[in-house]
mmCIF file of C-alpha atoms in Angstrom:
data_model
loop_
_atom_site.group_PDB
_atom_site.id
_atom_site.type_symbol
_atom_site.label_atom_id
_atom_site.label_comp_id
_atom_site.label_asym_id
_atom_site.label_seq_id
_atom_site.Cartn_x
_atom_site.Cartn_y
_atom_site.Cartn_z
ATOM 1 C CA MET O 11 53.506 63.281 0.056
ATOM 2 C CA SER O 12 51.757 63.034 2.960
ATOM 3 C CA SER O 13 50.388 66.618 2.618
ATOM 4 C CA LYS O 14 48.661 65.474 -0.735
ATOM 5 C CA LEU O 15 47.583 61.771 1.026
ATOM 6 C CA GLY O 16 45.529 63.675 3.794
ATOM 7 C CA PRO O 17 42.824 66.192 1.788
ATOM 8 C CA ILE O 18 42.447 62.594 -0.658
ATOM 9 C CA LEU O 19 41.731 60.568 2.694
ATOM 10 C CA ALA O 20 39.204 62.878 4.169
ATOM 11 C CA VAL O 21 37.331 62.852 0.516
ATOM 12 C CA LEU O 22 37.183 59.435 0.324
ATOM 13 C CA LEU O 23 35.994 58.892 4.314
ATOM 14 C CA PHE O 24 33.266 61.565 3.642
ATOM 15 C CA ALA O 25 31.822 59.649 0.843
ATOM 16 C CA LEU O 26 32.056 56.236 2.382
ATOM 17 C CA GLY O 27 30.049 57.997 5.374
ATOM 18 C CA VAL O 28 27.697 59.284 2.768
ATOM 19 C CA SER O 29 27.313 56.189 1.413
ATOM 20 C CA PHE O 30 26.548 54.035 4.397
ATOM 21 C CA ALA O 31 24.430 57.123 6.046
ATOM 22 C CA HIS O 32 22.369 56.595 2.619
ATOM 23 C CA ALA O 33 21.738 52.939 3.085
ATOM 24 C CA ALA O 34 21.299 53.124 7.026
ATOM 25 C CA ASP O 35 18.649 55.803 6.331
ATOM 26 C CA PRO O 36 14.867 54.253 5.815
ATOM 27 C CA SER O 37 14.453 57.334 3.757
ATOM 28 C CA SER O 38 16.268 55.523 0.559
ATOM 29 C CA GLY O 39 13.414 53.799 0.059
ATOM 30 C CA ALA O 40 13.048 49.741 0.925
ATOM 31 C CA PRO O 41 10.055 47.701 1.195
ATOM 32 C CA VAL O 42 10.546 45.393 4.526
ATOM 33 C CA ALA O 43 8.022 42.515 4.615
ATOM 34 C CA LYS O 44 7.125 41.533 8.250
ATOM 35 C CA ALA O 45 4.710 38.560 9.419
ATOM 36 C CA PRO O 46 3.814 38.522 13.371
ATOM 37 C CA GLU O 47 2.576 34.992 12.949
ATOM 38 C CA THR O 48 3.469 32.336 10.903
ATOM 39 C CA SER O 49 2.037 29.134 12.081
ATOM 40 C CA PHE O 50 -1.393 27.985 13.251
ATOM 41 C CA GLN O 51 -1.926 25.183 15.053
ATOM 42 C CA PHE O 52 -5.357 24.365 14.599
ATOM 43 C CA GLY O 53 -5.573 21.473 16.913
ATOM 44 C CA SER O 54 -7.608 18.275 16.171
ATOM 45 C CA VAL O 55 -10.259 18.005 13.808
ATOM 46 C CA PRO O 56 -12.477 15.115 12.245
ATOM 47 C CA GLN O 57 -11.705 14.089 8.633
ATOM 48 C CA GLY O 58 -13.120 16.303 6.069
ATOM 49 C CA THR O 59 -12.865 19.313 8.146
ATOM 50 C CA LYS O 60 -11.808 22.472 6.170
ATOM 51 C CA VAL O 61 -9.268 24.541 8.145
ATOM 52 C CA VAL O 62 -9.587 28.097 7.892
ATOM 53 C CA HIS O 63 -6.934 30.983 9.082
ATOM 54 C CA ASP O 64 -5.412 33.862 7.757
ATOM 55 C CA PHE O 65 -2.044 35.115 8.194
ATOM 56 C CA ASP O 66 -0.936 39.018 8.173
ATOM 57 C CA ILE O 67 1.694 40.464 6.152
ATOM 58 C CA ARG O 68 3.263 43.650 7.109
ATOM 59 C CA ASN O 69 5.431 46.140 5.171
ATOM 60 C CA GLU O 70 7.387 48.257 7.569
ATOM 61 C CA GLY O 71 9.735 49.604 5.310
ATOM 62 C CA ASN O 72 9.131 53.442 3.001
ATOM 63 C CA ALA O 73 8.084 51.827 -0.148
ATOM 64 C CA GLU O 74 5.987 49.398 -2.306
ATOM 65 C CA LEU O 75 6.201 45.625 -1.144
ATOM 66 C CA LEU O 76 5.559 43.343 -3.699
ATOM 67 C CA ILE O 77 4.149 39.812 -3.540
ATOM 68 C CA GLN O 78 5.804 38.014 -6.236
ATOM 69 C CA ARG O 79 4.974 34.476 -5.559
ATOM 70 C CA VAL O 80 2.730 32.510 -3.406
ATOM 71 C CA THR O 81 3.021 28.406 -3.620
ATOM 72 C CA ALA O 82 1.507 25.775 -1.388
ATOM 73 C CA SER O 83 2.856 22.379 -0.254
ATOM 74 C CA CYS O 84 -0.177 20.441 -1.692
ATOM 75 C CA GLY O 85 -2.794 20.812 -3.541
ATOM 76 C CA CYS O 86 -4.988 20.373 -0.892
ATOM 77 C CA THR O 87 -4.178 23.973 0.918
ATOM 78 C CA ALA O 88 -5.730 26.523 -0.847
ATOM 79 C CA THR O 89 -4.365 30.386 -1.061
ATOM 80 C CA THR O 90 -5.328 33.776 -1.746
ATOM 81 C CA VAL O 91 -3.767 37.539 -0.761
ATOM 82 C CA SER O 92 -6.024 40.127 -0.588
ATOM 83 C CA SER O 93 -3.199 42.535 -2.723
ATOM 84 C CA ARG O 94 0.150 41.721 -4.230
ATOM 85 C CA THR O 95 1.167 45.087 -3.597
ATOM 86 C CA ILE O 96 1.005 46.504 0.068
ATOM 87 C CA ALA O 97 1.700 49.794 0.593
ATOM 88 C CA PRO O 98 4.400 51.287 3.507
ATOM 89 C CA GLY O 99 3.050 50.831 6.589
ATOM 90 C CA GLY O 100 0.034 48.229 5.209
ATOM 91 C CA VAL O 101 -1.166 45.242 5.958
ATOM 92 C CA GLU O 102 -2.541 42.460 3.964
ATOM 93 C CA LYS O 103 -3.546 39.029 4.692
ATOM 94 C CA LEU O 104 -2.662 35.788 3.671
ATOM 95 C CA HIS O 105 -5.506 33.440 3.709
ATOM 96 C CA MET O 106 -4.964 29.560 3.651
ATOM 97 C CA GLU O 107 -7.838 26.873 3.346
ATOM 98 C CA PHE O 108 -6.121 22.949 4.098
ATOM 99 C CA ASP O 109 -9.008 20.381 2.972
ATOM 100 C CA THR O 110 -8.318 17.453 5.354
ATOM 101 C CA ALA O 111 -10.625 14.877 3.207
ATOM 102 C CA GLY O 112 -8.604 12.013 2.855
ATOM 103 C CA PHE O 113 -5.783 12.920 5.464
ATOM 104 C CA SER O 114 -6.085 11.588 8.872
ATOM 105 C CA GLY O 115 -3.231 11.803 11.486
ATOM 106 C CA SER O 116 -0.494 14.604 11.838
ATOM 107 C CA LYS O 117 -0.353 16.812 9.565
ATOM 108 C CA THR O 118 1.664 19.928 8.566
ATOM 109 C CA LYS O 119 0.814 22.505 5.545
ATOM 110 C CA THR O 120 3.082 24.881 4.523
ATOM 111 C CA VAL O 121 3.122 27.956 1.724
ATOM 112 C CA GLU O 122 5.894 30.262 1.079
ATOM 113 C CA VAL O 123 5.314 33.631 -0.273
ATOM 114 C CA VAL O 124 8.294 35.226 -2.016
ATOM 115 C CA THR O 125 8.769 39.139 -2.201
ATOM 116 C CA ASN O 126 10.538 41.995 -3.407
ATOM 117 C CA ASP O 127 12.188 41.851 0.126
ATOM 118 C CA ALA O 128 15.790 42.327 -0.407
ATOM 119 C CA GLU O 129 17.123 41.408 2.685
ATOM 120 C CA ARG O 130 14.295 38.451 3.577
ATOM 121 C CA PRO O 131 12.303 37.544 0.226
ATOM 122 C CA GLU O 132 10.803 34.460 1.392
ATOM 123 C CA LEU O 133 8.468 34.148 4.319
ATOM 124 C CA VAL O 134 6.780 30.610 5.044
ATOM 125 C CA PHE O 135 3.273 29.570 6.608
ATOM 126 C CA SER O 136 1.905 26.855 8.045
ATOM 127 C CA LEU O 137 -0.906 25.298 9.741
ATOM 128 C CA LYS O 138 -0.558 22.007 12.077
ATOM 129 C CA GLY O 139 -2.327 19.973 14.141
ATOM 130 C CA VAL O 140 -4.043 16.601 13.980
ATOM 131 C CA VAL O 141 -6.396 14.754 11.204
ATOM 132 C CA GLU O 142 -8.795 12.191 12.781
ATOM 133 C CA PRO O 143 -10.398 9.582 10.636
ATOM 134 C CA GLY O 144 -14.109 10.082 9.975
ATOM 135 C CA VAL O 145 -14.363 6.440 10.406
ATOM 136 C CA SER O 146 -12.226 3.540 11.562
ATOM 137 C CA VAL O 147 -12.776 -0.494 10.581
ATOM 138 C CA GLU O 148 -11.891 -3.178 12.324
ATOM 139 C CA PRO O 149 -10.111 -5.136 11.088
ATOM 140 C CA THR O 150 -8.385 -3.328 8.495
ATOM 141 C CA ARG O 151 -7.943 -6.430 6.375
ATOM 142 C CA LEU O 152 -9.170 -10.046 5.879
ATOM 143 C CA GLU O 153 -6.901 -12.942 5.723
ATOM 144 C CA PHE O 154 -8.616 -16.098 4.971
ATOM 145 C CA GLY O 155 -5.248 -18.024 5.090
ATOM 146 C CA GLU O 156 -5.030 -21.656 3.404
ATOM 147 C CA ILE O 157 -7.950 -22.560 2.146
ATOM 148 C CA VAL O 158 -9.716 -25.435 -0.337
ATOM 149 C CA PRO O 159 -12.510 -26.177 -2.549
ATOM 150 C CA SER O 160 -14.310 -28.186 0.297
ATOM 151 C CA SER O 161 -13.591 -25.393 2.836
ATOM 152 C CA SER O 162 -16.646 -25.408 5.162
ATOM 153 C CA PRO O 163 -18.409 -22.463 4.688
ATOM 154 C CA SER O 164 -17.514 -21.262 7.554
ATOM 155 C CA ASP O 165 -14.030 -21.420 7.062
ATOM 156 C CA ARG O 166 -14.946 -19.177 3.610
ATOM 157 C CA ARG O 167 -16.490 -16.722 5.950
ATOM 158 C CA LYS O 168 -15.165 -13.654 8.011
ATOM 159 C CA GLN O 169 -16.590 -9.984 9.522
ATOM 160 C CA PHE O 170 -15.454 -6.600 9.540
ATOM 161 C CA SER O 171 -17.127 -3.565 11.210
ATOM 162 C CA VAL O 172 -17.664 -0.134 10.074
ATOM 163 C CA GLN O 173 -17.313 2.515 12.887
ATOM 164 C CA LEU O 174 -18.603 6.120 12.164
ATOM 165 C CA LYS O 175 -17.106 9.183 14.083
ATOM 166 C CA ALA O 176 -19.605 11.327 16.402
ATOM 167 C CA ARG O 177 -20.445 13.543 13.328
ATOM 168 C CA THR O 178 -23.916 13.690 11.604
ATOM 169 C CA ASP O 179 -23.007 14.356 7.747
ATOM 170 C CA ILE O 180 -20.971 10.342 7.505
ATOM 171 C CA SER O 181 -23.222 7.603 6.577
ATOM 172 C CA VAL O 182 -22.275 4.221 4.614
ATOM 173 C CA ALA O 183 -23.416 4.678 1.138
ATOM 174 C CA SER O 184 -22.320 0.840 -0.170
ATOM 175 C CA VAL O 185 -20.000 -1.863 1.009
ATOM 176 C CA LYS O 186 -19.172 -3.868 -2.442
ATOM 177 C CA SER O 187 -16.488 -6.140 -4.056
ATOM 178 C CA TYR O 188 -16.470 -6.406 -7.578
ATOM 179 C CA SER O 189 -14.925 -9.973 -7.447
ATOM 180 C CA PRO O 190 -17.589 -12.654 -8.284
ATOM 181 C CA HIS O 191 -15.398 -14.823 -6.164
ATOM 182 C CA VAL O 192 -16.455 -12.607 -3.184
ATOM 183 C CA SER O 193 -19.869 -11.717 -1.768
ATOM 184 C CA VAL O 194 -20.721 -9.175 1.192
ATOM 185 C CA SER O 195 -24.148 -8.820 3.226
ATOM 186 C CA PRO O 196 -24.522 -6.682 6.260
ATOM 187 C CA VAL O 197 -25.603 -8.233 9.431
ATOM 188 C CA GLY O 198 -26.192 -4.831 11.301
ATOM 189 C CA ASN O 199 -24.853 -2.497 13.825
ATOM 190 C CA GLY O 200 -22.550 -1.350 11.080
ATOM 191 C CA THR O 201 -21.075 -5.363 10.571
ATOM 192 C CA TYR O 202 -20.500 -7.348 7.576
ATOM 193 C CA VAL O 203 -19.955 -10.508 6.460
ATOM 194 C CA VAL O 204 -17.381 -11.267 3.431
ATOM 195 C CA GLU O 205 -17.969 -14.857 2.177
ATOM 196 C CA LEU O 206 -15.387 -16.530 -0.506
ATOM 197 C CA SER O 207 -17.109 -18.393 -3.296
ATOM 198 C CA PRO O 208 -16.848 -22.362 -3.122
ATOM 199 C CA ASP O 209 -15.089 -21.798 -6.926
ATOM 200 C CA ILE O 210 -12.732 -19.275 -6.001
ATOM 201 C CA PRO O 211 -9.210 -20.137 -8.329
ATOM 202 C CA ARG O 212 -6.807 -22.178 -7.158
ATOM 203 C CA GLY O 213 -3.653 -20.100 -6.155
ATOM 204 C CA GLU O 214 -2.849 -16.734 -4.318
ATOM 205 C CA PHE O 215 -6.015 -14.824 -4.032
ATOM 206 C CA ARG O 216 -5.792 -11.057 -3.599
ATOM 207 C CA ASP O 217 -8.912 -8.530 -3.990
ATOM 208 C CA ARG O 218 -10.727 -5.820 -1.982
ATOM 209 C CA VAL O 219 -13.919 -4.412 -0.454
ATOM 210 C CA ILE O 220 -15.137 -1.101 -0.766
ATOM 211 C CA VAL O 221 -16.995 0.977 1.690
ATOM 212 C CA GLU O 222 -18.511 3.892 0.098
ATOM 213 C CA PHE O 223 -19.584 6.911 2.095
ATOM 214 C CA GLU O 224 -22.953 9.108 1.357
ATOM 215 C CA ALA O 225 -22.023 12.655 2.765
ATOM 216 C CA GLY O 226 -18.872 14.570 3.590
ATOM 217 C CA LYS O 227 -15.883 14.102 2.335
ATOM 218 C CA ILE O 228 -14.630 10.968 3.201
ATOM 219 C CA GLN O 229 -12.515 8.784 0.685
ATOM 220 C CA PRO O 230 -13.384 5.283 0.200
ATOM 221 C CA VAL O 231 -12.057 2.595 2.500
ATOM 222 C CA ASN O 232 -10.535 -0.482 0.896
ATOM 223 C CA VAL O 233 -10.318 -3.704 2.710
ATOM 224 C CA PRO O 234 -7.986 -6.322 1.708
ATOM 225 C CA VAL O 235 -9.319 -9.702 1.058
ATOM 226 C CA THR O 236 -5.992 -12.446 0.802
ATOM 227 C CA ALA O 237 -6.579 -16.296 0.417
ATOM 228 C CA SER O 238 -4.242 -18.776 -0.552
ATOM 229 C CA VAL O 239 -6.184 -21.583 -2.387
ATOM 230 C CA ARG O 240 -5.230 -24.989 -3.119
ATOM 231 C CA ARG O 241 -6.655 -27.938 -4.588
ATOM 232 C CA ASP O 242 -8.414 -30.516 -2.369
ATOM 233 C CA LEU O 243 -5.676 -33.545 -3.454
ATOM 234 C CA ARG O 244 -1.966 -32.321 -3.593
ATOM 235 C CA LEU O 245 1.323 -34.097 -3.920
ATOM 236 C CA VAL O 246 4.055 -32.798 -1.538
ATOM 237 C CA PRO O 247 6.419 -31.697 -3.445
ATOM 238 C CA GLY O 248 4.778 -30.816 -6.753
ATOM 239 C CA THR O 249 7.729 -31.535 -8.474
ATOM 240 C CA VAL O 250 10.903 -34.368 -8.009
ATOM 241 C CA SER O 251 14.362 -33.636 -8.968
ATOM 242 C CA PHE O 252 16.715 -36.631 -8.870
ATOM 243 C CA GLY O 253 19.979 -34.296 -9.041
ATOM 244 C CA VAL O 254 22.271 -36.112 -11.134
ATOM 245 C CA ILE O 255 21.291 -39.553 -12.135
ATOM 246 C CA GLN O 256 24.875 -41.955 -11.947
ATOM 247 C CA GLY O 257 26.195 -45.141 -10.448
ATOM 248 C CA THR O 258 24.074 -47.999 -10.748
ATOM 249 C CA THR O 259 22.419 -47.838 -7.233
ATOM 250 C CA PRO O 260 18.265 -47.424 -7.700
ATOM 251 C CA ILE O 261 17.368 -43.551 -6.495
ATOM 252 C CA GLU O 262 14.400 -43.096 -4.441
ATOM 253 C CA ARG O 263 12.107 -40.277 -3.052
ATOM 254 C CA ARG O 264 9.104 -39.744 -1.509
ATOM 255 C CA VAL O 265 5.960 -37.541 -1.769
ATOM 256 C CA LYS O 266 3.450 -37.064 0.324
ATOM 257 C CA LEU O 267 -0.285 -37.617 -0.510
ATOM 258 C CA GLU O 268 -2.770 -35.264 1.055
ATOM 259 C CA ASN O 269 -6.480 -35.382 0.643
ATOM 260 C CA SER O 270 -8.045 -32.091 2.368
ATOM 261 C CA SER O 271 -11.957 -33.118 1.284
ATOM 262 C CA ASN O 272 -14.516 -33.925 3.703
ATOM 263 C CA ARG O 273 -14.957 -37.419 2.211
ATOM 264 C CA PRO O 274 -12.483 -40.080 1.275
ATOM 265 C CA ILE O 275 -11.294 -40.487 -1.651
ATOM 266 C CA THR O 276 -9.580 -43.623 -4.016
ATOM 267 C CA PHE O 277 -6.504 -43.684 -5.594
ATOM 268 C CA ASN O 278 -5.487 -45.747 -8.511
ATOM 269 C CA LEU O 279 -1.281 -45.362 -9.375
ATOM 270 C CA LEU O 280 -1.298 -45.369 -13.134
ATOM 271 C CA SER O 281 2.315 -47.203 -14.563
ATOM 272 C CA PRO O 282 5.232 -44.741 -15.330
ATOM 273 C CA LYS O 283 5.600 -44.777 -19.334
ATOM 274 C CA ASP O 284 9.484 -44.355 -18.629
ATOM 275 C CA PRO O 285 11.187 -47.776 -18.133
ATOM 276 C CA ALA O 286 13.872 -46.159 -15.573
ATOM 277 C CA ILE O 287 11.115 -45.179 -13.364
ATOM 278 C CA THR O 288 8.818 -47.051 -10.762
ATOM 279 C CA ALA O 289 6.073 -46.324 -8.535
ATOM 280 C CA SER O 290 4.677 -47.654 -6.081
ATOM 281 C CA LEU O 291 1.603 -46.032 -3.143
ATOM 282 C CA VAL O 292 1.155 -46.466 0.429
ATOM 283 C CA GLU O 293 -1.794 -45.663 1.855
ATOM 284 C CA VAL O 294 -1.257 -44.284 5.709
ATOM 285 C CA GLN O 295 -4.909 -42.912 5.881
ATOM 286 C CA GLU O 296 -7.080 -44.980 4.085
ATOM 287 C CA GLY O 297 -8.374 -42.749 1.306
ATOM 288 C CA LYS O 298 -6.779 -39.479 3.353
ATOM 289 C CA ARG O 299 -3.146 -39.877 3.141
ATOM 290 C CA GLY O 300 -0.430 -41.464 1.627
ATOM 291 C CA VAL O 301 3.116 -41.903 0.665
ATOM 292 C CA LEU O 302 4.158 -42.280 -2.975
ATOM 293 C CA VAL O 303 7.126 -44.051 -3.638
ATOM 294 C CA ILE O 304 9.451 -42.960 -6.856
ATOM 295 C CA LYS O 305 12.386 -44.989 -7.801
ATOM 296 C CA VAL O 306 14.550 -44.825 -10.991
ATOM 297 C CA ASP O 307 17.314 -47.296 -12.053
ATOM 298 C CA PRO O 308 20.224 -45.511 -13.119
ATOM 299 C CA THR O 309 21.194 -48.094 -15.497
ATOM 300 C CA LYS O 310 17.721 -47.500 -17.392
ATOM 301 C CA VAL O 311 18.107 -43.698 -18.109
ATOM 302 C CA LYS O 312 18.767 -43.341 -21.846
ATOM 303 C CA GLY O 313 19.327 -39.233 -21.663
ATOM 304 C CA ASP O 314 17.955 -36.695 -19.014
ATOM 305 C CA LEU O 315 14.914 -38.068 -17.201
ATOM 306 C CA LYS O 316 11.967 -35.836 -17.754
ATOM 307 C CA ALA O 317 8.639 -38.084 -16.532
ATOM 308 C CA LEU O 318 5.617 -37.888 -15.496
ATOM 309 C CA VAL O 319 3.769 -40.072 -12.451
ATOM 310 C CA GLU O 320 0.056 -40.155 -12.596
ATOM 311 C CA ILE O 321 -2.465 -41.296 -10.099
ATOM 312 C CA GLU O 322 -6.330 -41.517 -10.841
ATOM 313 C CA THR O 323 -8.591 -40.552 -8.198
ATOM 314 C CA SER O 324 -12.558 -40.237 -7.541
ATOM 315 C CA HIS O 325 -12.538 -36.647 -6.638
ATOM 316 C CA PRO O 326 -15.459 -35.505 -8.368
ATOM 317 C CA SER O 327 -13.895 -32.345 -10.201
ATOM 318 C CA GLU O 328 -9.249 -32.387 -9.720
ATOM 319 C CA GLY O 329 -9.983 -36.436 -10.896
ATOM 320 C CA ARG O 330 -5.879 -37.229 -11.809
ATOM 321 C CA LEU O 331 -2.980 -35.896 -10.274
ATOM 322 C CA SER O 332 0.138 -35.708 -11.962
ATOM 323 C CA LEU O 333 3.602 -35.158 -10.471
ATOM 324 C CA ASN O 334 6.851 -34.102 -12.747
ATOM 325 C CA VAL O 335 9.732 -36.413 -12.180
ATOM 326 C CA PHE O 336 13.377 -34.509 -13.240
ATOM 327 C CA GLY O 337 16.880 -35.665 -13.571
ATOM 328 C CA VAL O 338 20.244 -35.130 -15.420
ATOM 329 C CA GLN O 339 22.994 -37.163 -16.481
ATOM 330 C CA PRO O 340 26.880 -36.223 -15.460
ATOM 331 C CA PRO O 341 28.344 -34.639 -18.422
ATOM 332 C CA LYS O 342 30.625 -37.060 -20.434
#
């Protein structure tokens, strides 16, 4: 039995040896992709610069190396190869361009190259560095806080400045706002005044100032403008809830009356139409501040309470103040 196995094993070992020798033999015809450099550090460049670099792709095998796909990580990076086919021993160029317009800070842009090298089908090339903003804006946003229609011009006015970096191809083309309630005026040395109009609508105001540039690929800069606009006259809180109304003891709530305008205002409390409600106004500072006292008599409440307390004022535009009063009766 062993005498028969000997020749067979010898044949198998010879065949395997031939197979391994063929795989290891360079003459078997396989491409080998090599890149002596896969990363380029471009240092620090101004925004708008085009970073350009060429990488070598070598074929150290003995069959044609085919570049099957080239994929950039971002549309801002353009790539070309000098040839999609690299002969054995040959070298071709991968050309990369990174357009830094609209970018700032530390950046890495990559390109993936897929070849027919069975052992190493993917090569990744990168450009790395820092993009310096072409301009800076200070402050970066204008927050006016709380303002009222009678706020002084100085309270409705803020400044910001645009600083250009040391480049000759950048200049400010325009500084504007599309809001009818925001005006922008230059005051020199790259400084601009932003002013909110007295008729700005009440509520939370959100808009922006846009800085646009003449030359150089610098994206427009947006400067957010925010304000909380309220009335000259207000009641704090703006509504009163008595919750569940029950029992026979009158229930009382107090509301602050505030006049933020620069002149005293006269107030005339109107009698509530609901017989369950009585109201009185105590002026703490004549024409400026007061306390509105609201009382509810539970014995006179017929169903859930929903009423209005009103105050006539001498304010030229705000006129009448209204306070909503709510309450519910316990379930039966």
